[in-house]
Amino acid sequence: MLDIFITRKDAAATPVWLVRSGETENWCETHAGPGAAWVTTSGFKGEAGKVLLLPDGSGGLAGVLLGVGDGSDPFVAGALPTVLPMGDFRLAGEKHGDVAKAALGYALGTYRFTRYSGTPREWPRLVLPESVDGEEVSRLARAVFLARDLINTPAGDMSPADLAAAAEKVAAAHEASFRVVEGDALLAENYPMIHAVGRAAGVAPRLIDMRWGRADAPKVTLVGKGVCFDTGGLDLKPSSAMLLMKKDMGGAACVLALAQMLMEAKLDIRLRLLIPAVENSVSGNAFRPGDVLPSRKGITVEIGNTDAEGRLVLADALVEADEEKPDLIIDMATLTGAARTALGPDLPPFYTDDEELASEIAVSSEAMSDPLWRMPLWKPYDGWLESKIADVNHISDGPFAGSITAALFLRRFVEKARSHVHFDIYGWAPKAKPGRPVGGEAQGIRALYHLLQRRYGA
């Protein structure tokens, strides 16, 4: 359990009251004394994320008010850690909502990316009621921290080799088997599109392959886009569009963090993790617009734009995943700007033909307050990927439905798995919220963890 959490029965910790907008007068009426007078003097109105320390009349701390606004943000307690003094605190009263989510919000509020600047610090502790599983909350927080750290690390220190090292560290911690297919070995083992996308970079492309769990358990395979930096290839991105491209391995970061959660929870599954790790760079041997690439599936793919490289490396990895006929394939990728145009940065779309799975994802998304939205695999748009010289073009020739056509392209490479779902995530928080600083962000993994626990948990 994270050292910011303790569980005990006594109430010696300083109380924290959660107050909605417009309810401060009610709170003052039921809590007379110096604290109530200070609430009136301070002008505190219960605004979301606002924290007010209450004096006890003798120089001490009587309690804390946390504004929750309209109550719509279950993680608003993420505003507390940086404001509270050192000590032990507890949520007080009956209107603190979901305590487990409040605890997770508190934990997420302690995240700092300190690899290059700053130092780790100690935090005030939150006393959890016995009804809250502190280890489970800590498991979720550790996974989010892992994904954030990986995404926040600049590409100079998060190359395909570095990403493989990070994955191997997670594998070693859980005694999972680990294998990497690297460089020209990708051609020898028939991963031609992973090789083509990554061959121009100074660090060789590779396919990361991790396995864990008993061999005859239900098979769940995670596939994550690991483009450690994306210049756009020969269809070069403008400089403004390259600024965040260290996050283009966000899909890989998220599936690795999800795998960590699943292994820590010891779910009875046969887990496999596949990450095609590449840098989409520019040199004399870079793949070109108009090239036709072979694929692991045997489908020939015409390249419409080298800046749509993620779906190419995913396709080879998805075929590898599909060959084992798993019960479920989950792929995650920072794939298209079209998804952001449609749904914005906070609401990732997902695509699946499995109606039952879609319903389960929706339930888990709501249960975990982990926003996800189903988008359609609209079959008429599949024709937009036709090629005059190859089996398929990997992009359409128009500006519309880019996220949908990307999902339709990927679907061609999965046939044998019982179910497949594709997530087109952003992997980044562009605006700070309590517990969610600007920077790399894990999206969808808490919902997926909840779903897989419901399916395969004890």
C-alpha positions as MATLAB code, in Angstrom:
seq = 'MLDIFITRKDAAATPVWLVRSGETENWCETHAGPGAAWVTTSGFKGEAGKVLLLPDGSGGLAGVLLGVGDGSDPFVAGALPTVLPMGDFRLAGEKHGDVAKAALGYALGTYRFTRYSGTPREWPRLVLPESVDGEEVSRLARAVFLARDLINTPAGDMSPADLAAAAEKVAAAHEASFRVVEGDALLAENYPMIHAVGRAAGVAPRLIDMRWGRADAPKVTLVGKGVCFDTGGLDLKPSSAMLLMKKDMGGAACVLALAQMLMEAKLDIRLRLLIPAVENSVSGNAFRPGDVLPSRKGITVEIGNTDAEGRLVLADALVEADEEKPDLIIDMATLTGAARTALGPDLPPFYTDDEELASEIAVSSEAMSDPLWRMPLWKPYDGWLESKIADVNHISDGPFAGSITAALFLRRFVEKARSHVHFDIYGWAPKAKPGRPVGGEAQGIRALYHLLQRRYGA';
ca = [
       0.000    0.000    0.000;
       1.246    3.515   -0.755;
       2.741    5.165    2.321;
       0.245    8.032    2.005;
      -2.551    5.726    3.200;
      -3.198    4.279    6.647;
      -6.176    2.345    7.948;
      -7.248    2.580   11.554;
     -10.425    2.757   13.617;
      -9.728    5.812   15.776;
     -10.674    9.317   14.672;
      -7.523   11.138   15.804;
      -6.836   12.445   12.309;
      -7.790   15.980   11.298;
     -11.204   15.998    9.576;
     -11.667   17.104    5.975;
     -15.192   18.146    5.049;
     -16.267   18.113    1.400;
     -18.530   21.058    0.675;
     -20.540   21.706   -2.470;
     -20.967   25.143   -3.981;
     -23.636   27.049   -2.108;
     -23.560   24.801    0.981;
     -21.053   26.728    3.075;
     -23.761   28.446    5.115;
     -25.249   25.077    6.037;
     -21.823   23.844    7.123;
     -21.258   26.945    9.275;
     -24.623   26.502   10.970;
     -23.705   22.993   12.125;
     -20.066   23.748   13.011;
     -19.998   26.803   15.260;
     -16.681   28.237   16.440;
     -13.560   29.930   15.043;
     -13.605   27.709   11.951;
     -17.099   28.771   10.979;
     -16.224   32.424   11.439;
     -13.152   31.972    9.263;
     -15.233   30.417    6.469;
     -17.370   33.553    6.364;
     -14.351   35.867    6.496;
     -12.419   34.008    3.801;
     -15.231   34.094    1.260;
     -14.953   30.346    0.663;
     -17.864   29.228   -1.546;
     -17.152   25.532   -2.107;
     -15.588   26.010   -5.547;
     -14.212   22.769   -6.982;
     -10.642   22.157   -5.865;
     -10.501   25.045   -3.395;
      -9.052   24.141    0.006;
      -9.561   26.110    3.228;
      -7.617   25.363    6.434;
      -9.706   26.043    9.551;
      -8.102   27.451   12.742;
      -9.037   26.063   16.140;
      -8.663   29.352   18.032;
      -5.350   28.427   19.690;
      -2.998   28.406   16.712;
      -3.797   24.850   15.676;
      -5.711   23.234   12.839;
      -9.329   22.329   13.570;
     -10.123   20.900   10.178;
     -10.151   21.441    6.437;
     -12.808   22.300    3.899;
     -12.506   20.983    0.358;
     -14.732   22.555   -2.260;
     -16.264   20.015   -4.622;
     -18.263   22.392   -6.789;
     -21.278   20.583   -8.202;
     -19.856   17.221   -7.089;
     -19.249   15.979  -10.625;
     -15.505   15.334  -10.181;
     -14.992   12.235   -8.004;
     -11.230   12.861   -7.891;
     -11.348   16.412   -6.583;
      -9.479   15.261   -3.439;
      -6.405   15.388   -5.646;
      -6.249   19.072   -4.719;
      -5.467   18.246   -1.071;
      -1.929   16.829   -0.850;
      -0.047   19.933   -1.976;
      -2.040   22.224    0.370;
      -2.287   20.220    3.573;
       0.419   20.396    6.247;
       2.132   17.175    7.265;
      -0.048   14.994    9.459;
      -2.955   12.552    9.274;
      -6.311   13.486    7.754;
      -9.661   11.776    7.292;
     -12.770   12.436    5.251;
     -15.536   13.555    7.607;
     -19.321   13.680    7.411;
     -21.717   11.758    5.199;
     -21.339   13.713    1.949;
     -17.877   12.627    0.904;
     -19.189   10.516   -1.999;
     -17.242    7.472   -3.126;
     -14.417    7.184   -0.582;
     -12.352    4.844   -2.783;
     -12.430    7.350   -5.650;
     -11.657   10.203   -3.261;
      -8.685    8.195   -1.983;
      -7.538    7.547   -5.552;
      -7.872   11.239   -6.322;
      -5.776   12.007   -3.245;
      -3.110    9.546   -4.391;
      -3.075   10.937   -7.926;
      -2.554   14.394   -6.443;
       0.828   13.257   -5.109;
       2.217   12.536   -8.585;
       5.279   14.506   -9.657;
       7.580   13.881  -12.615;
      10.965   14.492  -11.016;
      13.398   12.765  -13.374;
      15.003   16.036  -14.468;
      13.950   18.586  -11.871;
      12.737   18.554   -8.305;
      13.006   15.844   -5.685;
      10.539   13.340   -4.240;
       8.850   14.559   -1.070;
       6.806   13.210    1.793;
       3.077   13.788    1.802;
       0.388   14.109    4.468;
      -1.388   10.816    5.083;
      -5.016    9.976    4.479;
      -6.752    7.663    6.942;
      -8.928    5.198    5.072;
     -11.999    3.552    6.564;
     -11.829   -0.220    6.788;
     -14.395   -0.422    3.985;
     -11.805    0.863    1.490;
      -9.125   -1.504    0.165;
      -6.020    0.657    0.370;
      -3.934   -1.840   -1.584;
      -6.422   -1.801   -4.461;
      -6.425    2.001   -4.561;
      -2.624    1.959   -4.425;
      -2.502   -0.553   -7.289;
      -4.519    1.800   -9.490;
      -2.353    4.781   -8.544;
       0.929    2.943   -9.175;
      -0.246    1.975  -12.654;
      -1.254    5.547  -13.487;
       2.118    6.790  -12.214;
       3.941    4.266  -14.407;
       2.057    5.337  -17.532;
       2.551    9.027  -16.735;
       6.284    8.598  -16.132;
       6.791    6.728  -19.409;
       4.817    9.242  -21.462;
       6.411   12.272  -19.800;
       9.948   11.053  -20.500;
      11.415   12.781  -23.576;
      12.216   10.635  -26.586;
      15.944   11.086  -26.048;
      15.559    8.933  -22.941;
      12.593    6.848  -24.109;
      13.807    5.175  -27.291;
      12.514    1.770  -28.407;
      15.372    0.254  -26.397;
      14.419    2.256  -23.297;
      10.766    1.277  -23.659;
      11.807   -2.361  -23.903;
      13.906   -1.963  -20.742;
      10.915   -0.484  -18.901;
       8.731   -3.388  -19.996;
      11.387   -5.916  -18.993;
      11.516   -4.372  -15.511;
       7.765   -4.899  -15.098;
       8.078   -8.445  -16.433;
      10.896   -9.270  -14.016;
       8.922   -7.955  -11.054;
       6.175  -10.489  -11.791;
       8.273  -13.372  -13.129;
       6.757  -13.026  -16.593;
       8.570  -14.363  -19.646;
      10.066  -11.670  -21.829;
      11.325  -11.628  -25.397;
      12.327   -8.924  -27.889;
      12.591   -9.290  -31.676;
      14.935   -6.534  -32.830;
      16.209   -4.945  -36.029;
      16.543   -7.172  -39.091;
      15.288  -10.113  -37.052;
      11.860   -8.527  -37.578;
      12.174   -9.362  -41.265;
      13.399  -12.885  -40.551;
      10.423  -13.480  -38.241;
       7.916  -11.795  -40.575;
       7.077   -8.430  -39.021;
       7.777   -6.379  -42.161;
       5.685   -3.289  -41.363;
       7.195   -2.844  -37.893;
      10.609   -2.995  -39.534;
       9.692   -0.618  -42.356;
       8.372    2.083  -40.048;
      11.321    1.946  -37.655;
      14.282    1.176  -39.900;
      15.224    4.843  -40.520;
      15.860    5.596  -36.848;
      19.170    5.455  -35.035;
      17.746    2.935  -32.539;
      16.497   -0.266  -34.148;
      12.772   -1.112  -34.130;
      11.629   -4.058  -32.060;
       8.643   -6.122  -30.984;
       8.318   -6.538  -27.221;
       6.590   -9.762  -26.154;
       5.669  -10.548  -22.527;
       3.706  -13.574  -21.260;
       2.363  -14.293  -17.778;
      -0.088  -16.698  -16.128;
      -0.929  -20.358  -16.461;
      -0.950  -21.623  -20.033;
      -4.515  -22.975  -20.006;
      -6.163  -19.891  -18.477;
      -8.371  -17.586  -20.585;
      -6.152  -15.697  -23.021;
      -6.119  -11.900  -22.828;
      -3.693  -10.096  -25.126;
      -2.806   -6.413  -24.872;
      -1.279   -4.575  -27.829;
       0.061   -1.035  -27.521;
       1.414    1.420  -30.068;
       4.987    2.177  -29.061;
       6.034    4.963  -31.427;
       8.619    6.582  -29.187;
       8.823    9.655  -31.383;
       6.980   10.562  -34.556;
       8.533   13.045  -36.955;
       5.843   12.128  -39.454;
       8.478   10.370  -41.539;
       8.974   11.805  -45.024;
       5.513   13.385  -44.777;
       7.158   15.490  -42.081;
       5.062   17.043  -39.332;
       5.327   20.801  -38.771;
       7.391   21.678  -35.695;
       4.310   22.643  -33.682;
       2.851   19.173  -34.231;
       6.093   17.477  -33.142;
       6.225   19.117  -29.716;
       4.112   16.428  -28.023;
       5.291   13.463  -30.064;
       7.125   11.956  -27.112;
       3.603   10.893  -26.121;
       3.110    8.810  -29.268;
       4.023    5.721  -27.251;
       1.069    6.430  -24.929;
      -0.744    3.282  -26.032;
       2.270    1.182  -25.069;
       2.551    2.981  -21.723;
      -1.107    2.346  -20.966;
      -1.120   -1.367  -21.822;
       2.083   -1.879  -19.831;
       0.474   -0.155  -16.839;
      -2.668   -2.262  -17.290;
      -0.551   -5.417  -17.450;
       1.135   -4.408  -14.190;
      -2.258   -4.038  -12.485;
      -3.489   -7.396  -13.755;
      -0.355   -9.205  -12.611;
      -0.345   -7.480   -9.213;
      -3.970   -8.533   -8.743;
      -3.026  -12.085   -9.795;
      -5.987  -12.486  -12.137;
      -6.372  -16.027  -13.428;
      -5.641  -15.241  -17.065;
      -3.011  -16.073  -19.649;
      -1.792  -12.544  -20.222;
       0.225  -11.532  -23.243;
       1.599   -8.072  -23.939;
       2.806   -7.033  -27.399;
       4.405   -3.646  -28.045;
       5.800   -2.719  -31.455;
       8.419   -0.144  -30.417;
       9.753    2.140  -33.137;
      10.768    5.704  -33.894;
       9.257    7.117  -37.098;
      12.279    8.994  -38.342;
      13.787   10.351  -41.554;
      16.854    9.070  -43.371;
      17.814    7.649  -46.742;
      16.157    4.329  -46.048;
      12.860    5.690  -44.664;
       9.688    4.208  -46.081;
       7.996    6.515  -48.585;
       4.535    7.742  -49.575;
       3.345    5.485  -52.367;
       5.381    2.480  -51.232;
       3.622   -0.868  -50.987;
       4.525   -2.812  -47.858;
       3.996   -6.499  -47.202;
       2.396   -7.348  -43.861;
       2.559  -10.307  -41.514;
      -0.945  -11.273  -42.619;
       0.081  -11.333  -46.281;
      -2.033   -8.284  -47.156;
      -0.173   -5.701  -49.232;
      -0.537   -2.134  -47.934;
      -0.153    1.039  -49.987;
       1.269    3.954  -47.998;
      -0.869    7.041  -48.381;
       1.031    9.106  -45.805;
       4.028    8.161  -43.678;
       2.578   10.135  -40.766;
      -0.061    7.421  -40.309;
       2.531    4.919  -39.145;
       0.942    3.733  -35.924;
      -1.660    1.543  -37.575;
       1.084   -0.164  -39.608;
       3.093   -1.353  -36.602;
      -0.105   -2.263  -34.772;
      -1.280   -4.367  -37.710;
       1.709   -6.724  -37.591;
       1.419   -7.016  -33.804;
      -2.329   -7.677  -34.025;
      -1.753  -10.538  -36.467;
       0.749  -12.042  -34.029;
      -1.793  -11.686  -31.236;
      -4.590  -13.130  -33.372;
      -2.668  -16.277  -34.297;
      -3.152  -17.627  -30.743;
      -6.962  -17.242  -30.984;
      -7.212  -15.368  -27.660;
     -10.469  -14.749  -25.862;
      -9.859  -11.010  -26.010;
      -7.482   -8.639  -27.779;
      -7.279   -5.084  -26.463;
      -5.243   -2.577  -28.429;
      -4.519    0.994  -27.376;
      -2.924    3.711  -29.476;
      -2.509    7.454  -29.735;
      -3.674    6.985  -33.280;
      -5.588    9.883  -34.820;
      -6.202   13.592  -34.469;
      -9.663   12.847  -35.818;
     -10.590   11.193  -32.516;
      -9.638   14.377  -30.672;
     -11.650   16.488  -33.113;
     -14.679   14.292  -32.522;
     -14.498   13.793  -28.752;
     -11.771   16.049  -27.381;
      -8.753   15.058  -25.274;
     -10.607   13.617  -22.252;
     -12.986   11.139  -23.909;
     -11.261    8.366  -25.883;
     -13.345    6.457  -28.409;
     -13.332    2.678  -28.642;
     -14.380    0.350  -31.444;
     -15.629   -3.231  -31.314;
     -18.070   -5.540  -33.085;
     -18.792   -7.355  -29.817;
     -22.010   -5.903  -28.393;
     -21.653   -7.638  -25.032;
     -18.088   -6.388  -24.656;
     -19.150   -2.851  -25.579;
     -21.810   -2.944  -22.867;
     -19.313   -4.218  -20.303;
     -16.878   -1.439  -21.196;
     -19.613    1.161  -20.767;
     -20.511   -0.243  -17.330;
     -16.872   -0.319  -16.224;
     -16.236    3.164  -17.571;
     -19.087    4.500  -15.457;
     -18.114    2.479  -12.390;
     -14.518    3.727  -12.446;
     -15.243    7.284  -13.670;
     -12.833    6.530  -16.522;
     -14.450    8.219  -19.557;
     -14.815    6.154  -22.745;
     -17.221    6.398  -25.673;
     -18.129    3.807  -28.279;
     -17.757    4.847  -31.912;
     -19.095    2.861  -34.892;
     -17.149    0.518  -37.154;
     -19.175    1.932  -40.054;
     -18.773   -0.646  -42.825;
     -19.586    1.649  -45.780;
     -16.406    3.619  -44.992;
     -14.287    0.502  -45.467;
     -14.383    1.180  -49.197;
     -12.517    4.430  -48.609;
      -9.379    2.332  -48.017;
      -9.305    0.833  -51.516;
      -6.013    0.901  -53.398;
      -5.467    0.694  -57.159;
      -2.157   -1.164  -56.773;
      -2.318   -3.016  -53.445;
      -4.812   -4.944  -51.344;
      -5.528   -1.879  -49.207;
      -4.429    1.693  -48.590;
      -3.797    2.400  -44.925;
      -5.572    5.786  -45.069;
      -8.471    7.226  -47.021;
      -7.998    9.999  -49.562;
     -10.434   12.375  -47.827;
     -10.579   14.421  -44.616;
     -13.523   12.657  -42.989;
     -13.927    9.924  -40.332;
     -10.203    9.414  -39.823;
     -10.561    7.569  -36.526;
     -13.211    5.249  -37.951;
     -11.211    4.384  -41.065;
      -8.142    3.701  -38.893;
     -10.200    1.284  -36.798;
     -11.553   -0.358  -39.948;
      -7.999   -0.818  -41.228;
      -6.941   -2.515  -37.991;
      -9.988   -4.772  -38.007;
      -8.714   -6.422  -41.212;
      -5.858   -7.931  -39.217;
      -7.942   -9.681  -36.550;
      -9.995  -12.746  -37.526;
      -9.469  -15.556  -35.011;
      -9.795  -13.830  -31.643;
     -13.152  -14.216  -29.908;
     -13.322  -10.449  -29.273;
     -11.271   -7.405  -30.208;
     -11.527   -3.796  -29.047;
      -9.491   -0.825  -30.257;
      -8.961    2.344  -28.195;
      -7.884    5.587  -29.891;
      -6.521    7.469  -26.871;
      -4.830   10.857  -26.460;
      -2.538    9.913  -23.565;
      -2.121   13.506  -22.453;
      -3.817   15.982  -20.116;
      -3.664   19.419  -21.787;
      -5.312   21.196  -18.851;
      -4.664   20.605  -15.158;
      -7.395   19.247  -12.888;
      -7.146   18.025   -9.283;
      -4.971   14.918   -9.326;
      -4.379   15.254  -13.076;
      -1.507   17.608  -13.878;
      -0.671   18.712  -17.409;
       1.296   15.926  -19.038;
       1.131   12.220  -19.762;
      -2.079   10.509  -18.698;
      -3.353    6.956  -18.446;
      -6.697    6.649  -20.191;
      -9.063    3.694  -20.200;
      -6.949    1.347  -18.126;
      -8.919    1.635  -14.898;
     -12.113    0.749  -16.759;
     -10.410   -2.196  -18.458;
      -8.976   -3.401  -15.159;
     -12.480   -3.299  -13.665;
     -13.898   -5.188  -16.654;
     -11.251   -7.909  -16.496;
     -11.636   -8.254  -12.747;
     -15.373   -8.798  -13.219;
     -14.718  -11.415  -15.906;
     -11.761  -13.273  -14.448;
     -11.436  -12.260  -10.802;
     -11.886  -14.690   -7.955;
];
